[in-house]
């Protein structure tokens, strides 16, 4: 997941600024409870300290969907 390592990982490995940590499924379950469409919208548009597109300008929605699944511990 090279795109993930160059973008999302900057914050989602350490939990920078309150970012949910990759692999912490309890944190991710709480986030995913809002529904996939809503969570992907926040990735595209940004949400508090989460920047729009999460610094991955070349990512498409399918990439973001895979990245969220990866961080949540689904489809690894
Ligand atoms: C500059 C740091 C930073 C980067 C880079 C970043 N994030 Fe985040 N992300 C955050 C922070 C901080 C939050 C928590 C925002 C909040 O809940 O206030 C967050 C929250 C999220 C959430 C949960 C949103 C919600 O509705 O609860 C998702 C999904 C997410 N990030 C996906 C990604 C993806 C995918 C990438 C890479 C393409 C990425 N992030 C890159 C900082 C970052």
mmCIF file of N, CA, C and O and ligand atoms in Angstrom:
data_model
loop_
_atom_site.group_PDB
_atom_site.id
_atom_site.type_symbol
_atom_site.label_atom_id
_atom_site.label_comp_id
_atom_site.label_asym_id
_atom_site.label_seq_id
_atom_site.Cartn_x
_atom_site.Cartn_y
_atom_site.Cartn_z
ATOM 1 N N UNK A 1 0.844 -1.214 0.000
ATOM 2 C CA UNK A 1 0.000 0.000 0.000
ATOM 3 C C UNK A 1 0.873 1.256 0.000
ATOM 4 O O UNK A 1 0.972 1.974 0.993
ATOM 5 N N UNK A 2 1.523 1.517 -1.123
ATOM 6 C CA UNK A 2 2.482 2.617 -1.197
ATOM 7 C C UNK A 2 1.860 3.986 -1.014
ATOM 8 O O UNK A 2 2.425 4.846 -0.337
ATOM 9 N N UNK A 3 0.682 4.185 -1.601
ATOM 10 C CA UNK A 3 0.021 5.485 -1.452
ATOM 11 C C UNK A 3 -0.336 5.728 0.006
ATOM 12 O O UNK A 3 -0.247 6.848 0.494
ATOM 13 N N UNK A 4 -0.735 4.676 0.692
ATOM 14 C CA UNK A 4 -1.094 4.798 2.105
ATOM 15 C C UNK A 4 0.133 5.227 2.917
ATOM 16 O O UNK A 4 0.057 6.128 3.746
ATOM 17 N N UNK A 5 1.271 4.589 2.640
ATOM 18 C CA UNK A 5 2.498 4.869 3.392
ATOM 19 C C UNK A 5 2.938 6.321 3.197
ATOM 20 O O UNK A 5 3.524 6.921 4.097
ATOM 21 N N UNK A 6 2.636 6.892 2.014
ATOM 22 C CA UNK A 6 3.069 8.272 1.727
ATOM 23 C C UNK A 6 2.060 9.322 2.169
ATOM 24 O O UNK A 6 2.358 10.505 2.084
ATOM 25 N N UNK A 7 0.872 8.919 2.577
ATOM 26 C CA UNK A 7 -0.132 9.928 2.935
ATOM 27 C C UNK A 7 -0.750 9.618 4.301
ATOM 28 O O UNK A 7 -0.295 10.156 5.322
ATOM 29 N N UNK A 8 -1.717 8.759 4.334
ATOM 30 C CA UNK A 8 -2.467 8.469 5.563
ATOM 31 C C UNK A 8 -1.553 8.090 6.722
ATOM 32 O O UNK A 8 -1.802 8.462 7.877
ATOM 33 N N UNK A 9 -0.494 7.341 6.433
ATOM 34 C CA UNK A 9 0.381 6.838 7.500
ATOM 35 C C UNK A 9 1.015 7.961 8.307
ATOM 36 O O UNK A 9 1.316 7.773 9.486
ATOM 37 N N UNK A 10 1.202 9.141 7.684
ATOM 38 C CA UNK A 10 1.829 10.267 8.384
ATOM 39 C C UNK A 10 1.113 10.573 9.695
ATOM 40 O O UNK A 10 1.734 10.975 10.667
ATOM 41 N N UNK A 11 -0.185 10.404 9.719
ATOM 42 C CA UNK A 11 -0.965 10.714 10.918
ATOM 43 C C UNK A 11 -1.593 9.481 11.553
ATOM 44 O O UNK A 11 -1.763 9.426 12.759
ATOM 45 N N UNK A 12 -1.950 8.504 10.745
ATOM 46 C CA UNK A 12 -2.735 7.379 11.261
ATOM 47 C C UNK A 12 -1.885 6.249 11.846
ATOM 48 O O UNK A 12 -2.428 5.257 12.297
ATOM 49 N N UNK A 13 -0.564 6.405 11.872
ATOM 50 C CA UNK A 13 0.278 5.443 12.591
ATOM 51 C C UNK A 13 0.448 5.893 14.044
ATOM 52 O O UNK A 13 0.294 5.108 14.963
ATOM 53 N N UNK A 14 0.718 7.188 14.233
ATOM 54 C CA UNK A 14 0.972 7.696 15.591
ATOM 55 C C UNK A 14 -0.293 8.215 16.269
ATOM 56 O O UNK A 14 -0.286 8.451 17.473
ATOM 57 N N UNK A 15 -1.353 8.457 15.498
ATOM 58 C CA UNK A 15 -2.542 9.076 16.074
ATOM 59 C C UNK A 15 -2.396 10.587 16.181
ATOM 60 O O UNK A 15 -3.024 11.230 17.024
ATOM 61 N N UNK A 16 -1.601 11.155 15.301
ATOM 62 C CA UNK A 16 -1.375 12.602 15.215
ATOM 63 C C UNK A 16 -2.695 13.384 15.251
ATOM 64 O O UNK A 16 -3.616 13.058 14.504
ATOM 65 N N UNK A 17 -2.767 14.375 16.142
ATOM 66 C CA UNK A 17 -3.941 15.266 16.238
ATOM 67 C C UNK A 17 -5.253 14.521 16.486
ATOM 68 O O UNK A 17 -6.321 14.988 16.120
ATOM 69 N N UNK A 18 -5.160 13.329 17.089
ATOM 70 C CA UNK A 18 -6.382 12.581 17.399
ATOM 71 C C UNK A 18 -6.859 11.669 16.289
ATOM 72 O O UNK A 18 -7.991 11.184 16.319
ATOM 73 N N UNK A 19 -6.002 11.428 15.300
ATOM 74 C CA UNK A 19 -6.377 10.524 14.199
ATOM 75 C C UNK A 19 -6.562 9.095 14.734
ATOM 76 O O UNK A 19 -5.759 8.642 15.540
ATOM 77 N N UNK A 20 -7.615 8.401 14.289
ATOM 78 C CA UNK A 20 -7.773 7.006 14.689
ATOM 79 C C UNK A 20 -6.597 6.171 14.173
ATOM 80 O O UNK A 20 -6.194 6.307 13.014
ATOM 81 N N UNK A 21 -6.018 5.349 15.042
ATOM 82 C CA UNK A 21 -4.788 4.628 14.730
ATOM 83 C C UNK A 21 -5.079 3.370 13.903
ATOM 84 O O UNK A 21 -6.009 2.613 14.207
ATOM 85 N N UNK A 22 -4.268 3.196 12.849
ATOM 86 C CA UNK A 22 -4.419 2.028 11.973
ATOM 87 C C UNK A 22 -4.293 0.750 12.793
ATOM 88 O O UNK A 22 -3.362 0.605 13.584
ATOM 89 N N UNK A 23 -5.234 -0.144 12.632
ATOM 90 C CA UNK A 23 -5.204 -1.425 13.329
ATOM 91 C C UNK A 23 -5.935 -1.429 14.656
ATOM 92 O O UNK A 23 -6.173 -2.488 15.221
ATOM 93 N N UNK A 24 -6.297 -0.243 15.164
ATOM 94 C CA UNK A 24 -7.072 -0.175 16.410
ATOM 95 C C UNK A 24 -8.556 -0.340 16.059
ATOM 96 O O UNK A 24 -9.272 0.628 15.817
ATOM 97 N N UNK A 25 -9.005 -1.569 16.002
ATOM 98 C CA UNK A 25 -10.335 -1.813 15.436
ATOM 99 C C UNK A 25 -11.449 -1.211 16.278
ATOM 100 O O UNK A 25 -12.482 -0.826 15.737
ATOM 101 N N UNK A 26 -11.254 -1.072 17.588
ATOM 102 C CA UNK A 26 -12.312 -0.467 18.410
ATOM 103 C C UNK A 26 -12.538 0.992 17.997
ATOM 104 O O UNK A 26 -13.681 1.428 17.826
ATOM 105 N N UNK A 27 -11.435 1.727 17.810
ATOM 106 C CA UNK A 27 -11.564 3.127 17.356
ATOM 107 C C UNK A 27 -12.252 3.186 15.999
ATOM 108 O O UNK A 27 -13.102 4.038 15.753
ATOM 109 N N UNK A 28 -11.870 2.274 15.123
ATOM 110 C CA UNK A 28 -12.425 2.308 13.762
ATOM 111 C C UNK A 28 -13.876 1.884 13.736
ATOM 112 O O UNK A 28 -14.659 2.409 12.947
ATOM 113 N N UNK A 29 -14.265 0.941 14.586
ATOM 114 C CA UNK A 29 -15.673 0.539 14.628
ATOM 115 C C UNK A 29 -16.558 1.723 14.984
ATOM 116 O O UNK A 29 -17.629 1.919 14.414
ATOM 117 N N UNK A 30 -16.095 2.528 15.955
ATOM 118 C CA UNK A 30 -16.875 3.720 16.332
ATOM 119 C C UNK A 30 -17.019 4.671 15.152
ATOM 120 O O UNK A 30 -18.067 5.262 14.926
ATOM 121 N N UNK A 31 -15.943 4.838 14.400
ATOM 122 C CA UNK A 31 -15.974 5.752 13.244
ATOM 123 C C UNK A 31 -16.869 5.198 12.126
ATOM 124 O O UNK A 31 -17.581 5.939 11.458
ATOM 125 N N UNK A 32 -16.793 3.890 11.925
ATOM 126 C CA UNK A 32 -17.529 3.277 10.815
ATOM 127 C C UNK A 32 -19.026 3.204 11.081
ATOM 128 O O UNK A 32 -19.812 3.021 10.147
ATOM 129 N N UNK A 33 -19.414 3.386 12.349
ATOM 130 C CA UNK A 33 -20.836 3.289 12.698
ATOM 131 C C UNK A 33 -21.677 4.316 11.938
ATOM 132 O O UNK A 33 -22.867 4.105 11.713
ATOM 133 N N UNK A 34 -21.061 5.421 11.510
ATOM 134 C CA UNK A 34 -21.805 6.456 10.766
ATOM 135 C C UNK A 34 -22.172 6.012 9.346
ATOM 136 O O UNK A 34 -22.970 6.680 8.687
ATOM 137 N N UNK A 35 -21.570 4.921 8.859
ATOM 138 C CA UNK A 35 -21.849 4.450 7.504
ATOM 139 C C UNK A 35 -20.718 4.805 6.550
ATOM 140 O O UNK A 35 -20.047 5.820 6.712
ATOM 141 N N UNK A 36 -20.524 3.955 5.544
ATOM 142 C CA UNK A 36 -19.377 4.117 4.644
ATOM 143 C C UNK A 36 -19.464 5.387 3.801
ATOM 144 O O UNK A 36 -18.465 6.068 3.580
ATOM 145 N N UNK A 37 -20.668 5.712 3.353
ATOM 146 C CA UNK A 37 -20.810 6.880 2.482
ATOM 147 C C UNK A 37 -20.391 8.152 3.220
ATOM 148 O O UNK A 37 -19.675 8.998 2.694
ATOM 149 N N UNK A 38 -20.823 8.250 4.474
ATOM 150 C CA UNK A 38 -20.519 9.424 5.288
ATOM 151 C C UNK A 38 -19.024 9.513 5.604
ATOM 152 O O UNK A 38 -18.414 10.585 5.509
ATOM 153 N N UNK A 39 -18.415 8.384 5.932
ATOM 154 C CA UNK A 39 -16.987 8.417 6.298
ATOM 155 C C UNK A 39 -16.138 8.754 5.064
ATOM 156 O O UNK A 39 -15.160 9.513 5.156
ATOM 157 N N UNK A 40 -16.523 8.250 3.889
ATOM 158 C CA UNK A 40 -15.762 8.562 2.679
ATOM 159 C C UNK A 40 -15.908 10.034 2.298
ATOM 160 O O UNK A 40 -14.969 10.659 1.812
ATOM 161 N N UNK A 41 -17.100 10.579 2.553
ATOM 162 C CA UNK A 41 -17.324 12.006 2.317
ATOM 163 C C UNK A 41 -16.354 12.854 3.144
ATOM 164 O O UNK A 41 -15.804 13.846 2.670
ATOM 165 N N UNK A 42 -16.124 12.441 4.388
ATOM 166 C CA UNK A 42 -15.212 13.187 5.261
ATOM 167 C C UNK A 42 -13.767 13.064 4.788
ATOM 168 O O UNK A 42 -12.982 13.991 4.967
ATOM 169 N N UNK A 43 -13.418 11.932 4.195
ATOM 170 C CA UNK A 43 -12.070 11.793 3.638
ATOM 171 C C UNK A 43 -11.913 12.751 2.453
ATOM 172 O O UNK A 43 -10.912 13.442 2.322
ATOM 173 N N UNK A 44 -12.930 12.830 1.605
ATOM 174 C CA UNK A 44 -12.855 13.682 0.416
ATOM 175 C C UNK A 44 -12.836 15.166 0.780
ATOM 176 O O UNK A 44 -12.096 15.948 0.196
ATOM 177 N N UNK A 45 -13.647 15.541 1.751
ATOM 178 C CA UNK A 45 -13.837 16.969 2.059
ATOM 179 C C UNK A 45 -13.025 17.439 3.251
ATOM 180 O O UNK A 45 -12.914 18.637 3.497
ATOM 181 N N UNK A 46 -12.474 16.506 4.021
ATOM 182 C CA UNK A 46 -11.769 16.864 5.239
ATOM 183 C C UNK A 46 -12.730 16.909 6.413
ATOM 184 O O UNK A 46 -13.953 16.995 6.231
ATOM 185 N N UNK A 47 -12.175 16.797 7.606
ATOM 186 C CA UNK A 47 -12.999 16.740 8.818
ATOM 187 C C UNK A 47 -12.107 17.136 9.991
ATOM 188 O O UNK A 47 -11.172 16.412 10.317
ATOM 189 N N UNK A 48 -12.345 18.300 10.578
ATOM 190 C CA UNK A 48 -11.478 18.828 11.649
ATOM 191 C C UNK A 48 -10.010 18.804 11.205
ATOM 192 O O UNK A 48 -9.709 19.362 10.158
ATOM 193 N N UNK A 49 -9.132 18.118 11.931
ATOM 194 C CA UNK A 49 -7.703 18.088 11.560
ATOM 195 C C UNK A 49 -7.373 17.079 10.465
ATOM 196 O O UNK A 49 -6.218 16.944 10.073
ATOM 197 N N UNK A 50 -8.371 16.358 10.004
ATOM 198 C CA UNK A 50 -8.176 15.426 8.883
ATOM 199 C C UNK A 50 -8.254 16.228 7.593
ATOM 200 O O UNK A 50 -9.280 16.836 7.295
ATOM 201 N N UNK A 51 -7.131 16.328 6.834
ATOM 202 C CA UNK A 51 -7.123 17.186 5.641
ATOM 203 C C UNK A 51 -7.928 16.571 4.486
ATOM 204 O O UNK A 51 -7.994 15.346 4.378
ATOM 205 N N UNK A 52 -8.517 17.420 3.626
ATOM 206 C CA UNK A 52 -9.228 16.885 2.457
ATOM 207 C C UNK A 52 -8.314 15.958 1.658
ATOM 208 O O UNK A 52 -7.144 16.280 1.445
ATOM 209 N N UNK A 53 -8.806 14.798 1.272
ATOM 210 C CA UNK A 53 -8.072 13.777 0.511
ATOM 211 C C UNK A 53 -6.907 13.159 1.294
ATOM 212 O O UNK A 53 -6.168 12.342 0.760
ATOM 213 N N UNK A 54 -6.747 13.559 2.542
ATOM 214 C CA UNK A 54 -5.709 12.956 3.387
ATOM 215 C C UNK A 54 -4.307 13.026 2.796
ATOM 216 O O UNK A 54 -3.493 12.145 3.027
ATOM 217 N N UNK A 55 -4.027 14.089 2.021
ATOM 218 C CA UNK A 55 -2.732 14.325 1.359
ATOM 219 C C UNK A 55 -2.502 13.395 0.168
ATOM 220 O O UNK A 55 -1.393 13.358 -0.353
ATOM 221 N N UNK A 56 -3.494 12.626 -0.251
ATOM 222 C CA UNK A 56 -3.296 11.762 -1.427
ATOM 223 C C UNK A 56 -4.093 12.320 -2.598
ATOM 224 O O UNK A 56 -5.247 11.976 -2.805
ATOM 225 N N UNK A 57 -3.450 13.225 -3.365
ATOM 226 C CA UNK A 57 -4.138 13.914 -4.449
ATOM 227 C C UNK A 57 -4.448 12.968 -5.609
ATOM 228 O O UNK A 57 -5.357 13.213 -6.397
ATOM 229 N N UNK A 58 -3.676 11.890 -5.736
ATOM 230 C CA UNK A 58 -3.887 10.975 -6.867
ATOM 231 C C UNK A 58 -4.816 9.816 -6.509
ATOM 232 O O UNK A 58 -5.053 8.941 -7.339
ATOM 233 N N UNK A 59 -5.330 9.814 -5.271
ATOM 234 C CA UNK A 59 -6.203 8.706 -4.860
ATOM 235 C C UNK A 59 -7.620 8.881 -5.406
ATOM 236 O O UNK A 59 -8.115 10.000 -5.524
ATOM 237 N N UNK A 60 -8.249 7.755 -5.716
ATOM 238 C CA UNK A 60 -9.648 7.741 -6.119
ATOM 239 C C UNK A 60 -10.474 7.168 -4.976
ATOM 240 O O UNK A 60 -9.933 6.621 -4.027
ATOM 241 N N UNK A 61 -11.793 7.272 -5.116
ATOM 242 C CA UNK A 61 -12.681 6.785 -4.051
ATOM 243 C C UNK A 61 -12.388 5.321 -3.718
ATOM 244 O O UNK A 61 -12.364 4.932 -2.558
ATOM 245 N N UNK A 62 -12.103 4.523 -4.761
ATOM 246 C CA UNK A 62 -11.833 3.100 -4.480
ATOM 247 C C UNK A 62 -10.548 2.934 -3.659
ATOM 248 O O UNK A 62 -10.448 2.022 -2.841
ATOM 249 N N UNK A 63 -9.580 3.814 -3.868
ATOM 250 C CA UNK A 63 -8.362 3.770 -3.050
ATOM 251 C C UNK A 63 -8.694 4.102 -1.591
ATOM 252 O O UNK A 63 -8.233 3.437 -0.675
ATOM 253 N N UNK A 64 -9.499 5.161 -1.410
ATOM 254 C CA UNK A 64 -9.846 5.566 -0.040
ATOM 255 C C UNK A 64 -10.626 4.465 0.667
ATOM 256 O O UNK A 64 -10.406 4.198 1.845
ATOM 257 N N UNK A 65 -11.530 3.812 -0.071
ATOM 258 C CA UNK A 65 -12.319 2.736 0.522
ATOM 259 C C UNK A 65 -11.386 1.609 0.996
ATOM 260 O O UNK A 65 -11.515 1.101 2.102
ATOM 261 N N UNK A 66 -10.401 1.274 0.157
ATOM 262 C CA UNK A 66 -9.450 0.223 0.517
ATOM 263 C C UNK A 66 -8.586 0.645 1.708
ATOM 264 O O UNK A 66 -8.306 -0.152 2.611
ATOM 265 N N UNK A 67 -8.176 1.913 1.748
ATOM 266 C CA UNK A 67 -7.333 2.412 2.841
ATOM 267 C C UNK A 67 -8.072 2.387 4.167
ATOM 268 O O UNK A 67 -7.498 2.044 5.197
ATOM 269 N N UNK A 68 -9.345 2.787 4.135
ATOM 270 C CA UNK A 68 -10.133 2.779 5.373
ATOM 271 C C UNK A 68 -10.298 1.342 5.862
ATOM 272 O O UNK A 68 -10.114 1.046 7.041
ATOM 273 N N UNK A 69 -10.579 0.419 4.921
ATOM 274 C CA UNK A 69 -10.701 -0.990 5.290
ATOM 275 C C UNK A 69 -9.405 -1.535 5.875
ATOM 276 O O UNK A 69 -9.412 -2.268 6.872
ATOM 277 N N UNK A 70 -8.314 -1.129 5.287
ATOM 278 C CA UNK A 70 -6.986 -1.556 5.759
ATOM 279 C C UNK A 70 -6.727 -1.043 7.184
ATOM 280 O O UNK A 70 -6.326 -1.803 8.069
ATOM 281 N N UNK A 71 -7.008 0.231 7.410
ATOM 282 C CA UNK A 71 -6.746 0.808 8.746
ATOM 283 C C UNK A 71 -7.686 0.228 9.796
ATOM 284 O O UNK A 71 -7.315 0.073 10.957
ATOM 285 N N UNK A 72 -8.911 -0.101 9.381
ATOM 286 C CA UNK A 72 -9.895 -0.651 10.318
ATOM 287 C C UNK A 72 -9.648 -2.131 10.592
ATOM 288 O O UNK A 72 -10.278 -2.714 11.470
ATOM 289 N N UNK A 73 -8.740 -2.735 9.824
ATOM 290 C CA UNK A 73 -8.444 -4.142 10.032
ATOM 291 C C UNK A 73 -9.361 -5.069 9.249
ATOM 292 O O UNK A 73 -9.375 -6.270 9.466
ATOM 293 N N UNK A 74 -10.154 -4.472 8.334
ATOM 294 C CA UNK A 74 -10.986 -5.263 7.435
ATOM 295 C C UNK A 74 -10.170 -5.466 6.161
ATOM 296 O O UNK A 74 -9.258 -4.698 5.907
ATOM 297 N N UNK A 75 -10.437 -6.438 5.367
ATOM 298 C CA UNK A 75 -9.742 -6.739 4.099
ATOM 299 C C UNK A 75 -8.241 -6.436 4.084
ATOM 300 O O UNK A 75 -7.711 -5.750 3.216
ATOM 301 N N UNK A 76 -7.502 -6.933 5.042
ATOM 302 C CA UNK A 76 -6.044 -6.781 5.044
ATOM 303 C C UNK A 76 -5.402 -7.843 4.170
ATOM 304 O O UNK A 76 -5.903 -8.925 4.115
HETATM 305 C C1 LIG B 1 -2.370 15.442 8.556
HETATM 306 C C2 LIG B 1 -2.807 14.252 9.245
HETATM 307 C C3 LIG B 1 -3.701 13.258 8.539
HETATM 308 C C4 LIG B 1 -3.487 12.634 7.327
HETATM 309 C C5 LIG B 1 -2.316 12.819 6.371
HETATM 310 C C6 LIG B 1 -4.620 11.745 7.138
HETATM 311 N N1 LIG B 1 -5.485 11.831 8.190
HETATM 312 FE FE1 LIG B 1 -7.259 10.839 8.416
HETATM 313 N N2 LIG B 1 -7.609 11.811 10.151
HETATM 314 C C7 LIG B 1 -6.741 12.707 10.764
HETATM 315 C C8 LIG B 1 -7.323 13.176 12.002
HETATM 316 C C9 LIG B 1 -6.685 14.148 12.972
HETATM 317 C C10 LIG B 1 -8.576 12.536 12.121
HETATM 318 C C11 LIG B 1 -9.598 12.702 13.250
HETATM 319 C C12 LIG B 1 -10.537 13.851 12.917
HETATM 320 C C13 LIG B 1 -11.569 14.047 14.014
HETATM 321 O O1 LIG B 1 -12.274 13.089 14.340
HETATM 322 O O2 LIG B 1 -11.658 15.156 14.524
HETATM 323 C C14 LIG B 1 -8.713 11.679 10.951
HETATM 324 C C15 LIG B 1 -9.825 10.902 10.691
HETATM 325 C C16 LIG B 1 -9.959 10.064 9.613
HETATM 326 C C17 LIG B 1 -11.101 9.242 9.354
HETATM 327 C C18 LIG B 1 -12.350 9.143 10.211
HETATM 328 C C19 LIG B 1 -13.316 10.260 9.839
HETATM 329 C C20 LIG B 1 -14.600 10.142 10.613
HETATM 330 O O3 LIG B 1 -15.639 10.390 10.012
HETATM 331 O O4 LIG B 1 -14.601 9.790 11.796
HETATM 332 C C21 LIG B 1 -10.854 8.576 8.188
HETATM 333 C C22 LIG B 1 -11.763 7.591 7.486
HETATM 334 C C23 LIG B 1 -9.554 8.981 7.738
HETATM 335 N N3 LIG B 1 -9.021 9.894 8.609
HETATM 336 C C24 LIG B 1 -8.952 8.496 6.593
HETATM 337 C C25 LIG B 1 -7.726 8.923 6.097
HETATM 338 C C26 LIG B 1 -7.140 8.438 4.874
HETATM 339 C C27 LIG B 1 -7.762 7.384 3.983
HETATM 340 C C28 LIG B 1 -5.957 9.104 4.712
HETATM 341 C C29 LIG B 1 -4.968 8.984 3.577
HETATM 342 C C30 LIG B 1 -5.476 9.102 2.229
HETATM 343 C C31 LIG B 1 -5.828 10.020 5.857
HETATM 344 N N4 LIG B 1 -6.904 9.867 6.662
HETATM 345 C C32 LIG B 1 -4.768 10.911 6.039
HETATM 346 C C33 LIG B 1 -5.514 13.115 10.283
HETATM 347 C C34 LIG B 1 -4.958 12.738 9.073
#
